[in-house]
Amino acid sequence: MDIRVLTFAEAKQPIFQEKKGENGGYMQYGDRNDYPNYLVDLFNKSAKHNAIIKSKVHCITGNGWKGSEVSQTFIDKVNRIESLDDITRKVSLDTELFGGYYLEVIWSQTGQLAELWHIDYTKIRTNKDNTQFWYKDDWKDQKEKIIIYPAFNPTIEGKTKQILYVKEYRPNIGIYSLPTYFGALNYIESDIEISKHVLGNAQTGFSPSKLITLPNGDPSADEKNVIEKIFTKRFTGSDGKKFMLAFVNDASRKPIVDDLGASDITKEDFAKVDSLIQTNIFSGHQITTPSIFGIAEAGKLGTRTEMRDVYEIFKNTYVNSKQMHLEAVF
C-alpha cells in the first residue's frame, strides 16, 4: 500500500522589521518590505476589523472641518480637486490602519503653500531619520523607477515638493509607525482563517482528516502525482482539508472514504473560538461596546440612553485626542 499525507503549512505572519533597503538609503518596511500591504490585506478580509476601522474613521472625521471665513478657503480646497475634509478622511484611515500617514506638500514659486495631497501609505519608504522619502507605485516591481522626495521643511529656499510624515509615537519604534491594534494581529488573522474554514465546509461538505482509499490498481509515480494534485486543488488550502490518499491493488473494492477524526473547529466549539477572537480584536482596538461600531452581540443591545453614554465615553477617551492631533497638524 502506498500512502501519501497532505497537511496544512505552518501559519506564518510577516515580521515587522526595519532594515536597510537593497538599493541603500531607504529602510525596508518589514522583512519583505511589504508590511503595509499585509495590514491592508487584513483590513480588506476581516469583517470585524474592517467594521471597527471604518467606524473609528467616521467618528473622528464627523461632519468635517469648521473655521473662520479666512480658513474656509483652505478647508474648501487644499488641492485642485479635493477639500480638507476629503484629505482628512484619507489620513484618518491611514492613521487607524498604519499608525501614521503621508502628505505631499507642493509649494508655489514664491514660497507659498500651493497644494496638499494625500499619498498612499503603502507606496512610501523612508531613511532612518525620516529626512528623505522614496516613492514607488509597486515595490515588487524591480524595473519601476524610484522618485525621491525631501522631508517637509518650510524654511528651505527654492523648495517645490516635500513630504510630511506624521506618525503616532510608540516606544523603541523610530522609523516606521505601527497601528494601535498591533497586539491583536494574531486574532485578526484567525478571524480571516475561520471564515475560510466555514466557507470550505459550506462549499465542499467535506470533513477534514480523511483517509481516501483508491482500489483500482497501483498507478505509476507520475499518475499518483496527478491524482494527488487533483485532490489537493479540490480539498486543501485555507478553505480546504487535511487528508490521506491510499492506493491499493484490489479492483473488487470501491473507493472508500474513512473519517479519521473530527474537524479542528467543530460546531460545538466554533462559537467559543469566534467569541475568543472577537473579544481580543475588540481589546486590540480599545473597544468595550462593539454595538456602537455596528457589531451586534447577542443579548447585549442597550437602550438609547446607554448607547449615547457609551459613545460619549468613547469620544472622550479616543476620538477627542485623535481630532486634536489632526487639528494641530493642519
Coordinates of N, CA, C and O in Angstrom, one line a residue, residues 107-109 111 155-162:
W107 N 4.8 73.6 -3.1 CA 5.0 75.0 -2.9 C 4.9 75.8 -4.2 O 5.3 75.2 -5.2
S108 N 4.5 77.0 -4.1 CA 4.5 77.9 -5.3 C 5.9 78.4 -5.5 O 6.8 78.3 -4.7
Q109 N 6.1 79.1 -6.6 CA 7.4 79.7 -6.9 C 7.8 80.8 -6.0 O 8.9 81.1 -5.8
G111 N 7.2 80.6 -2.8 CA 7.4 80.0 -1.5 C 6.1 79.9 -0.6 O 6.2 79.7 0.6
T155 N 11.4 76.2 5.8 CA 12.5 77.2 5.8 C 13.5 77.1 4.6 O 14.3 78.0 4.4
I156 N 13.4 76.0 3.9 CA 14.3 75.8 2.8 C 13.9 76.7 1.6 O 12.7 76.7 1.2
E157 N 14.8 77.4 1.0 CA 14.5 78.2 -0.2 C 14.5 77.3 -1.5 O 15.3 76.3 -1.6
G158 N 13.7 77.7 -2.4 CA 13.7 77.0 -3.7 C 13.0 75.7 -3.7 O 13.1 74.8 -4.6
K159 N 12.2 75.4 -2.6 CA 11.5 74.1 -2.5 C 10.4 74.1 -3.5 O 9.7 75.1 -3.8
T160 N 10.1 72.8 -3.9 CA 8.9 72.6 -4.8 C 8.0 71.6 -4.2 O 6.8 71.8 -4.0
K161 N 8.5 70.3 -4.0 CA 7.7 69.3 -3.4 C 8.4 68.7 -2.2 O 9.5 68.4 -2.3
Q162 N 7.6 68.5 -1.2 CA 8.1 67.8 0.0 C 7.1 66.9 0.6 O 5.9 66.9 0.2

